[in-house]
Amino acid sequence: MNGMSARLELGALVLVLALCGLSEALHCYQCESTGDADCKEDFDHAHLDTITIRSEECTVDAAQFCIKTTGVWGGVVGTTRFCTSRDMGNECKFVTYPNHDRVYRACIYTCEGNHCNGAAGVTPSALSGILGAFFVVLIRWMR
């Protein structure tokens, strides 16, 4: 193996390891509609640049899932988005309250992957895999 090839392989390894480190933390939208007007049940994906909510790194220990809930809390209809370490499933139920003449629909949605409880995007882990494969092919081609 010549010096040029060894340097390229080392550089590719460092880049792939750096990108793999980026994929360790999960990023989810985290908000409550009672405190943030942009935390609506549905995001306008065509105009995400106009809302104040951004996907953030999860600080929950061992976070693996993003959650979106809709329902009534404290007499207020609203939406929440957050991170969790548990798969809470996907389910909707109709809920009634004493002294209310309405029936409310409460839902929970669980998803895996960065930004999945709002906008979709390419995850760093996928990007690192693509770049790693590219560098392996490049190094083999240069030999």
mmCIF file of C-alpha atoms in Angstrom:
data_model
loop_
_atom_site.group_PDB
_atom_site.id
_atom_site.type_symbol
_atom_site.label_atom_id
_atom_site.label_comp_id
_atom_site.label_asym_id
_atom_site.label_seq_id
_atom_site.Cartn_x
_atom_site.Cartn_y
_atom_site.Cartn_z
ATOM 1 C CA MET A 1 0.000 0.000 0.000
ATOM 2 C CA ASN A 2 1.460 3.348 -0.977
ATOM 3 C CA GLY A 3 1.450 6.496 1.173
ATOM 4 C CA MET A 4 -1.256 8.279 -0.863
ATOM 5 C CA SER A 5 -3.668 5.361 -0.558
ATOM 6 C CA ALA A 6 -3.035 4.994 3.183
ATOM 7 C CA ARG A 7 -3.757 8.693 3.747
ATOM 8 C CA LEU A 8 -6.998 8.465 1.744
ATOM 9 C CA GLU A 9 -8.156 5.411 3.689
ATOM 10 C CA LEU A 10 -7.335 7.094 6.990
ATOM 11 C CA GLY A 11 -9.174 10.263 5.928
ATOM 12 C CA ALA A 12 -12.218 8.250 4.840
ATOM 13 C CA LEU A 13 -12.244 6.388 8.146
ATOM 14 C CA VAL A 14 -12.074 9.615 10.166
ATOM 15 C CA LEU A 15 -14.912 11.163 8.115
ATOM 16 C CA VAL A 16 -17.167 8.118 8.470
ATOM 17 C CA LEU A 17 -16.541 7.899 12.229
ATOM 18 C CA ALA A 18 -17.280 11.608 12.629
ATOM 19 C CA LEU A 19 -20.553 11.274 10.740
ATOM 20 C CA CYS A 20 -21.540 8.158 12.679
ATOM 21 C CA GLY A 21 -21.169 10.173 15.879
ATOM 22 C CA LEU A 22 -23.732 12.637 14.554
ATOM 23 C CA SER A 23 -26.366 9.942 14.209
ATOM 24 C CA GLU A 24 -26.337 8.899 17.880
ATOM 25 C CA ALA A 25 -28.713 11.571 19.177
ATOM 26 C CA LEU A 26 -32.335 11.529 18.068
ATOM 27 C CA HIS A 27 -33.906 14.807 16.960
ATOM 28 C CA CYS A 28 -37.662 15.377 17.324
ATOM 29 C CA TYR A 29 -40.056 18.288 17.236
ATOM 30 C CA GLN A 30 -40.785 19.193 20.876
ATOM 31 C CA CYS A 31 -43.624 21.582 21.651
ATOM 32 C CA GLU A 32 -47.027 22.127 23.264
ATOM 33 C CA SER A 33 -49.778 23.988 21.450
ATOM 34 C CA THR A 34 -50.851 25.711 24.674
ATOM 35 C CA GLY A 35 -47.520 27.564 24.729
ATOM 36 C CA ASP A 36 -46.629 27.699 21.022
ATOM 37 C CA ALA A 37 -49.109 28.717 18.335
ATOM 38 C CA ASP A 38 -47.019 26.933 15.662
ATOM 39 C CA CYS A 39 -47.433 23.562 17.422
ATOM 40 C CA LYS A 40 -50.546 22.684 15.459
ATOM 41 C CA GLU A 41 -51.896 19.224 14.769
ATOM 42 C CA ASP A 42 -50.675 19.477 11.157
ATOM 43 C CA PHE A 43 -47.545 21.226 9.952
ATOM 44 C CA ASP A 44 -47.631 23.017 6.624
ATOM 45 C CA HIS A 45 -44.673 21.123 5.156
ATOM 46 C CA ALA A 46 -44.501 23.453 2.172
ATOM 47 C CA HIS A 47 -43.801 26.394 4.507
ATOM 48 C CA LEU A 48 -41.728 24.940 7.361
ATOM 49 C CA ASP A 49 -39.375 27.911 7.061
ATOM 50 C CA THR A 50 -42.140 30.219 8.329
ATOM 51 C CA ILE A 51 -42.814 28.433 11.646
ATOM 52 C CA THR A 52 -40.829 28.928 14.843
ATOM 53 C CA ILE A 53 -40.669 25.249 15.835
ATOM 54 C CA ARG A 54 -37.461 23.404 14.990
ATOM 55 C CA SER A 55 -36.534 19.791 15.514
ATOM 56 C CA GLU A 56 -34.247 19.582 18.553
ATOM 57 C CA GLU A 57 -31.881 17.025 20.022
ATOM 58 C CA CYS A 58 -33.697 14.782 22.490
ATOM 59 C CA THR A 59 -32.474 15.002 26.072
ATOM 60 C CA VAL A 60 -34.550 12.047 27.299
ATOM 61 C CA ASP A 61 -32.307 9.164 28.371
ATOM 62 C CA ALA A 62 -32.166 6.455 25.657
ATOM 63 C CA ALA A 63 -34.645 8.311 23.419
ATOM 64 C CA GLN A 64 -35.590 6.150 20.439
ATOM 65 C CA PHE A 65 -38.987 7.487 19.406
ATOM 66 C CA CYS A 66 -40.726 10.742 18.574
ATOM 67 C CA ILE A 67 -44.343 11.212 19.691
ATOM 68 C CA LYS A 68 -47.225 13.423 18.607
ATOM 69 C CA THR A 69 -50.391 13.536 20.716
ATOM 70 C CA THR A 70 -53.676 15.322 20.147
ATOM 71 C CA GLY A 71 -56.478 15.603 22.672
ATOM 72 C CA VAL A 72 -57.889 17.556 25.584
ATOM 73 C CA TRP A 73 -55.776 18.441 28.640
ATOM 74 C CA GLY A 74 -57.149 20.628 31.373
ATOM 75 C CA GLY A 75 -60.183 21.496 29.265
ATOM 76 C CA VAL A 76 -58.045 22.727 26.343
ATOM 77 C CA VAL A 77 -57.835 20.974 22.964
ATOM 78 C CA GLY A 78 -54.216 20.760 21.909
ATOM 79 C CA THR A 79 -51.209 19.007 20.420
ATOM 80 C CA THR A 80 -47.903 17.982 21.973
ATOM 81 C CA ARG A 81 -44.714 16.661 20.397
ATOM 82 C CA PHE A 82 -41.886 15.095 22.390
ATOM 83 C CA CYS A 83 -39.203 12.374 22.669
ATOM 84 C CA THR A 84 -39.439 9.100 24.552
ATOM 85 C CA SER A 85 -37.585 5.853 25.113
ATOM 86 C CA ARG A 86 -40.827 3.843 24.784
ATOM 87 C CA ASP A 87 -42.892 2.863 21.758
ATOM 88 C CA MET A 88 -46.335 4.161 22.713
ATOM 89 C CA GLY A 89 -48.022 2.843 19.586
ATOM 90 C CA ASN A 90 -50.495 4.537 17.279
ATOM 91 C CA GLU A 91 -54.036 4.843 18.525
ATOM 92 C CA CYS A 92 -57.036 7.155 18.596
ATOM 93 C CA LYS A 93 -59.966 7.037 21.012
ATOM 94 C CA PHE A 94 -63.121 9.012 21.501
ATOM 95 C CA VAL A 95 -63.268 10.495 24.989
ATOM 96 C CA THR A 96 -66.226 11.921 26.895
ATOM 97 C CA TYR A 97 -66.086 14.073 30.016
ATOM 98 C CA PRO A 98 -68.730 14.543 32.699
ATOM 99 C CA ASN A 99 -70.717 17.768 32.252
ATOM 100 C CA HIS A 100 -69.576 18.067 28.595
ATOM 101 C CA ASP A 101 -71.974 17.623 25.716
ATOM 102 C CA ARG A 102 -69.123 16.931 23.265
ATOM 103 C CA VAL A 103 -67.087 13.868 22.400
ATOM 104 C CA TYR A 104 -63.364 14.504 21.898
ATOM 105 C CA ARG A 105 -60.895 12.517 19.815
ATOM 106 C CA ALA A 106 -57.546 11.828 21.491
ATOM 107 C CA CYS A 107 -54.665 10.322 19.475
ATOM 108 C CA ILE A 108 -51.080 9.248 20.006
ATOM 109 C CA TYR A 109 -48.638 8.634 17.157
ATOM 110 C CA THR A 110 -45.211 7.031 17.633
ATOM 111 C CA CYS A 111 -42.453 7.111 15.014
ATOM 112 C CA GLU A 112 -38.746 6.308 14.736
ATOM 113 C CA GLY A 113 -36.118 8.498 13.136
ATOM 114 C CA ASN A 114 -35.042 12.094 13.166
ATOM 115 C CA HIS A 115 -37.744 14.725 12.656
ATOM 116 C CA CYS A 116 -40.421 12.048 12.055
ATOM 117 C CA ASN A 117 -43.076 13.778 14.185
ATOM 118 C CA GLY A 118 -43.021 16.767 11.860
ATOM 119 C CA ALA A 119 -40.965 17.034 8.690
ATOM 120 C CA ALA A 120 -39.066 14.225 6.967
ATOM 121 C CA GLY A 121 -35.361 14.467 6.188
ATOM 122 C CA VAL A 122 -32.212 12.514 5.440
ATOM 123 C CA THR A 123 -30.730 11.185 8.653
ATOM 124 C CA PRO A 124 -27.002 11.529 9.348
ATOM 125 C CA SER A 125 -26.692 7.738 9.685
ATOM 126 C CA ALA A 126 -27.911 7.275 6.117
ATOM 127 C CA LEU A 127 -25.574 10.004 4.937
ATOM 128 C CA SER A 128 -22.593 8.379 6.662
ATOM 129 C CA GLY A 129 -23.368 5.049 4.990
ATOM 130 C CA ILE A 130 -23.526 6.641 1.558
ATOM 131 C CA LEU A 131 -20.309 8.602 2.076
ATOM 132 C CA GLY A 132 -18.534 5.547 3.485
ATOM 133 C CA ALA A 133 -19.450 3.480 0.432
ATOM 134 C CA PHE A 134 -18.354 6.292 -1.852
ATOM 135 C CA PHE A 135 -14.919 6.517 -0.218
ATOM 136 C CA VAL A 136 -14.385 2.757 -0.376
ATOM 137 C CA VAL A 137 -15.117 2.782 -4.112
ATOM 138 C CA LEU A 138 -12.917 5.859 -4.609
ATOM 139 C CA ILE A 139 -9.977 4.299 -2.770
ATOM 140 C CA ARG A 140 -10.260 1.016 -4.677
ATOM 141 C CA TRP A 141 -10.489 2.903 -7.959
ATOM 142 C CA MET A 142 -7.363 4.962 -7.220
ATOM 143 C CA ARG A 143 -5.186 1.891 -6.623
#
